[in-house]
Amino acid sequence: MTNLKPIDLRCELLAAPKGLNTPYPRFGWGLSAEGNGARQSAYEICVGDEEADVARGIGNYWQSGQTASSETLFITYAGNPLQSDLTLYWSVRVWDETSEPSAWSAPLSLMTGLMARSDWDAEWIARYFVLPAGREAPADDLYDNPWQARPADYLRREFDARGPVVRATAYVTALGLYELYLNGTRVGDEVMAPGWTDYHQRVIYQAHDVTDLIGAGQNAIGAIIGEGWYSGRVGHNQRRAGNHYGGRPALLCQLHLTYADGSVERVVTDPSWRTSRGPVCYSDFLMGEHYDARLDMPGWAIAGFDDTRWQPVEAFSPEPREPALSAAKSQPVREVARLDGRYLHRAKSGAAIFDFGQNFAGYVELTAQARRNDRFTLRHAEILDGDGELYMANLRHAVCVDHFTAAGTGSERFKPRFTFHGFRYLELTLPEGVVLDDFTVTGIAIQSDTPQSGQLETGNALVNQLISNIEWSQRGNFLSVPTDCPQRDERLGWSADAQVFWRTAGYNMDVAGFLAKWFDDITDAQLPDGAFTDIAPSRPLNPYKQSAQPGAPGWGDGPIIMAWQHYLRYGDAGLLSAVYPALQRWMTHIGGANPDFIRTQNVYNNYGDWLSVGPASDRTMVATAYWVLVADLMAKIATVLGKDSDHADYSGLAQDVRRAFRTAFVAEDGRISGDTQTAYLLALDFDLLPATQRASAAARLIDKLDAANGHLQTGFLGVKHLCPVLTNIGRADYAYRLLLNESYPSWGFSIQQGATTIWERWDGWTPERGFQSANMNSFNHYAYGAVGEWLYARMAGIDWEASAPGFRTIRMRPLFEREIGWVKAAYRAATGVVESAWRYDGDTIIWSIAVPPNCRAEIELADGPDNIAIDGLPLAISTSEHLFDQQTTRFALDSGRFTISISLPQGIAA
Ligand code: BGC
């Protein structure tokens, strides 16, 4: 039996999809093997509804048979089209070049979900009458709050199961947020479900296997629904206090009970359900939550609970139209980490201040011994001011305060359910007589549960902290959509922040499904004239124009850039072809308005190199540079999709804009309009200059860095290109210098000030000026974390190869640096696990790598072939050339584990 084996099985980009949007899903897996040179020569897939059979390779839905192929990334199901409401299992086995197949992989489940609207009998139900936003507070002071945020509605019904069920599946979603309960047990471990979409067009439903929660006889099903993105406060549109999508949170739920005789009974949301308010007096993303435990209703979701005083619900059709019901393409939002709260000191108010040691998105779990009516107030902030008090000014209109009123029933536990905050510090106002020992506080971090795919560690503490800050900023902002920040009254899916960070994001975590979901939001938000929007989902609307904000250059260009990166990282041409028409409409939107190939029209807010320091970059230059980039990418995408004439059109367009760019923005002496670091970075990285001018542009970039005393000045758009371009022009020394800088402006500066996430601004806080303007000063914005891609691709040397997408070929070009000391990196690619670890051993660099089976590594080392040995043997076959007066050696290695030693000329730092 070969030791080649399939790992990381996925179906439609997910390990175990709960609902499909196609009857022909695509399967994929990575490979692992001991020994070198293993290759897959064939595979066999089986799909069936009996897990035990599938585990033995017997599938009653599809049996592919032994299929000669080395393909592992996207194999499309070829059995009879899958029907709705199935729970299936699948497994795969592979052959290498020997005749023996691997063992069948452990079966993975996949739920087909309800693929057609006609599969749904359930009706949208909600409380009959909810208070319209912004009107007078209700008489009932228990629910009174200064923000007219609404109480969460409890809904329930009972049903009789006429016998034991062999399978029970709950399909559920909400306009707003929901928690589902069956016979008193919470269903699933998701939070903030169903997630954020444009609820006027699309709602994601979840599917849950609840077989173990249902018994014969009387059962009860219930749900709590909150406001969330649907009717709560979102973004900085204070003109409409919530209600961005609608005013009445609603539930849609359909439970399928399959009995032993194969018959299926459906229990659905309909007018027979009843509703009541409860202990969640209000819960709003920006305002916070008040939970009054005195209003608890023990047993409300258990059969036999007396709900006679509850009201009937209304079944209705959502306005302005019935949204499409989509199965989840991404991992749900889950609680992903628990952080202990360390008591610091008392605030002036006497409240107790706690530090969770990490800035994150989530909430606090409070467990307390308290008396009835005792009230705890929890205030949240990212940072403390000079007096050790919470600094909350940068939250703007976001209030971020939770309240818990105790029932006095002994040890009580409170954690919000329908709100979250971006914070590191907690200020807890305690009821009279409650002391520190009477309670505990735990920080709970939440995120879309995208699996970790990268590990990166170095011998340099500052760089390790930077790596951690980048990851935690991603963790804190990948929450159903990739947001700019998690703390203030914004938290929006800004597309430029995402596009500059996307390559980094994909190293840290598997974001394939996450992007597939967000692309639905992006195309749902695309305007009739083809404009992508600055943010997706595109509500809250621009407060001044009450319309979606069309995308500025760099922002609206984001979808093309991310689609292409998704293809390079995961080899997924499926997403490219699905979104291609939308991408084309954007290109037409730009092209149609700018006949002279200089991008001056349809640039909207044209933010340019947002939040750069030093001289500002020429925004039209930046916009036109991005036009060349997206035209180039569209030409490549057209080639992948076999659209040769489109390829010709887009290549031609790229040439035309490139020519116009040179005429308009590049002077004889190579100076580029604006003469900023970003100008040269974009010109070099987007290949905008004739070969003759590249060297002078490179030199000018170095001059600009020297003039800034070796410091960066780039904003959101320039930062991503800094280290990659400096490396590509043979100045990795400058890249490492920027990386290791600790004075302002630099990544290291914020770390020296105690940052545990990436700051929105280089000068978010400085000893000289204190805090930047509270109008816009987030301490958790991932855009500047875009340097992360260089840490993986160049410092560690694990990179994709565009000619063999999906990490079928891995480009390994590590940049050794004594200041870093050593690097240990692993990346779980779609094809398997890639490893790269280097360290110094005197005057020798020891570099160990692991290349997944079926893959090939293209190695490039800035050194002469004679100094290189593989597993102790001198390098046999290689090519070498002098690049930037440095000898560079290239060679290739097949899959396996290798130790490469590079002996440095005596006493040379390297
Ligand atoms: C957001 C950024 C965004 C920028 C565009 C800011 O308010 O926080 O993420 O890119 O606006 O202007």
Short mmCIF file of N, CA and C and ligand atoms in Angstrom, two decimals, residues 236 396 483-485 488 490-492 494-497 534-535 555 605 607 610-611 716 760 775-776 778 781 783, ligand 1:
data_model
loop_
_atom_site.label_atom_id
_atom_site.label_comp_id
_atom_site.label_asym_id
_atom_site.label_seq_id
_atom_site.Cartn_x
_atom_site.Cartn_y
_atom_site.Cartn_z
N HIS A 236 -21.86 54.21 9.74
CA HIS A 236 -21.90 55.58 10.25
C HIS A 236 -23.08 56.35 9.68
N ARG A 396 -16.60 56.77 18.26
CA ARG A 396 -17.57 57.68 17.62
C ARG A 396 -18.98 57.39 18.13
N THR A 483 -14.42 43.31 7.30
CA THR A 483 -14.72 44.70 7.63
C THR A 483 -13.43 45.51 7.80
N ASP A 484 -13.58 46.81 7.76
CA ASP A 484 -12.41 47.68 7.96
C ASP A 484 -11.99 47.67 9.42
N CYS A 485 -12.97 47.68 10.33
CA CYS A 485 -12.65 47.74 11.76
C CYS A 485 -13.81 47.14 12.54
N ARG A 488 -15.75 50.86 15.97
CA ARG A 488 -16.53 52.11 15.89
C ARG A 488 -17.78 51.92 15.03
N GLU A 490 -18.63 51.89 12.15
CA GLU A 490 -18.30 51.64 10.74
C GLU A 490 -18.39 50.11 10.54
N ARG A 491 -17.35 49.37 10.64
CA ARG A 491 -17.39 47.91 10.55
C ARG A 491 -18.01 47.49 9.20
N LEU A 492 -17.43 48.03 8.11
CA LEU A 492 -18.04 47.85 6.80
C LEU A 492 -17.09 47.09 5.88
N TRP A 494 -15.18 47.32 3.33
CA TRP A 494 -14.47 48.21 2.42
C TRP A 494 -13.56 47.36 1.52
N SER A 495 -13.67 47.56 0.22
CA SER A 495 -13.03 46.63 -0.71
C SER A 495 -11.54 46.87 -0.92
N ALA A 496 -11.06 48.09 -0.78
CA ALA A 496 -9.61 48.29 -0.99
C ALA A 496 -8.83 47.71 0.18
N ASP A 497 -9.36 47.92 1.40
CA ASP A 497 -8.69 47.34 2.56
C ASP A 497 -8.53 45.84 2.33
N ASP A 534 -17.98 50.79 -3.03
CA ASP A 534 -16.86 50.88 -2.09
C ASP A 534 -16.94 49.82 -1.01
N ILE A 535 -18.15 49.58 -0.56
CA ILE A 535 -18.37 48.59 0.49
C ILE A 535 -19.39 47.57 0.02
N TRP A 555 -10.62 50.69 -4.90
CA TRP A 555 -11.70 50.10 -4.12
C TRP A 555 -12.59 49.27 -5.03
N ASN A 605 -15.25 58.88 -4.93
CA ASN A 605 -14.51 59.52 -3.82
C ASN A 605 -13.01 59.47 -4.03
N TYR A 607 -10.15 58.02 -3.32
CA TYR A 607 -9.41 58.20 -2.05
C TYR A 607 -7.90 58.23 -2.28
N TRP A 610 -4.85 56.22 0.43
CA TRP A 610 -5.53 56.59 1.69
C TRP A 610 -4.62 56.48 2.91
N LEU A 611 -4.57 57.56 3.67
CA LEU A 611 -3.85 57.61 4.94
C LEU A 611 -2.34 57.44 4.80
N PHE A 716 -2.82 53.07 2.31
CA PHE A 716 -3.45 51.76 2.12
C PHE A 716 -3.04 51.10 0.80
N GLU A 760 -5.02 51.59 12.15
CA GLU A 760 -5.54 52.22 10.92
C GLU A 760 -4.56 53.29 10.43
N ASN A 775 -12.07 61.22 15.09
CA ASN A 775 -13.02 61.03 13.97
C ASN A 775 -12.71 59.78 13.17
N MET A 776 -11.45 59.41 13.19
CA MET A 776 -11.08 58.22 12.42
C MET A 776 -9.75 57.69 12.94
N SER A 778 -8.90 53.98 14.26
CA SER A 778 -9.12 52.61 14.74
C SER A 778 -7.78 51.96 15.08
N HIS A 781 -7.31 47.72 12.21
CA HIS A 781 -7.57 47.88 10.76
C HIS A 781 -6.50 47.05 10.06
N ALA A 783 -5.47 46.79 6.90
CA ALA A 783 -4.88 47.21 5.63
C ALA A 783 -3.34 47.27 5.67
C1 BGC B 1 -12.46 53.13 6.33
C2 BGC B 1 -11.45 52.53 5.45
C3 BGC B 1 -11.78 52.85 4.03
C4 BGC B 1 -11.77 54.32 3.89
C5 BGC B 1 -12.04 54.80 2.52
C6 BGC B 1 -12.51 54.60 6.09
O1 BGC B 1 -13.47 55.16 6.81
O2 BGC B 1 -12.20 52.82 7.61
O3 BGC B 1 -11.37 51.23 5.73
O4 BGC B 1 -10.91 52.22 3.16
O5 BGC B 1 -12.74 54.90 4.74
O6 BGC B 1 -12.07 56.13 2.59
#
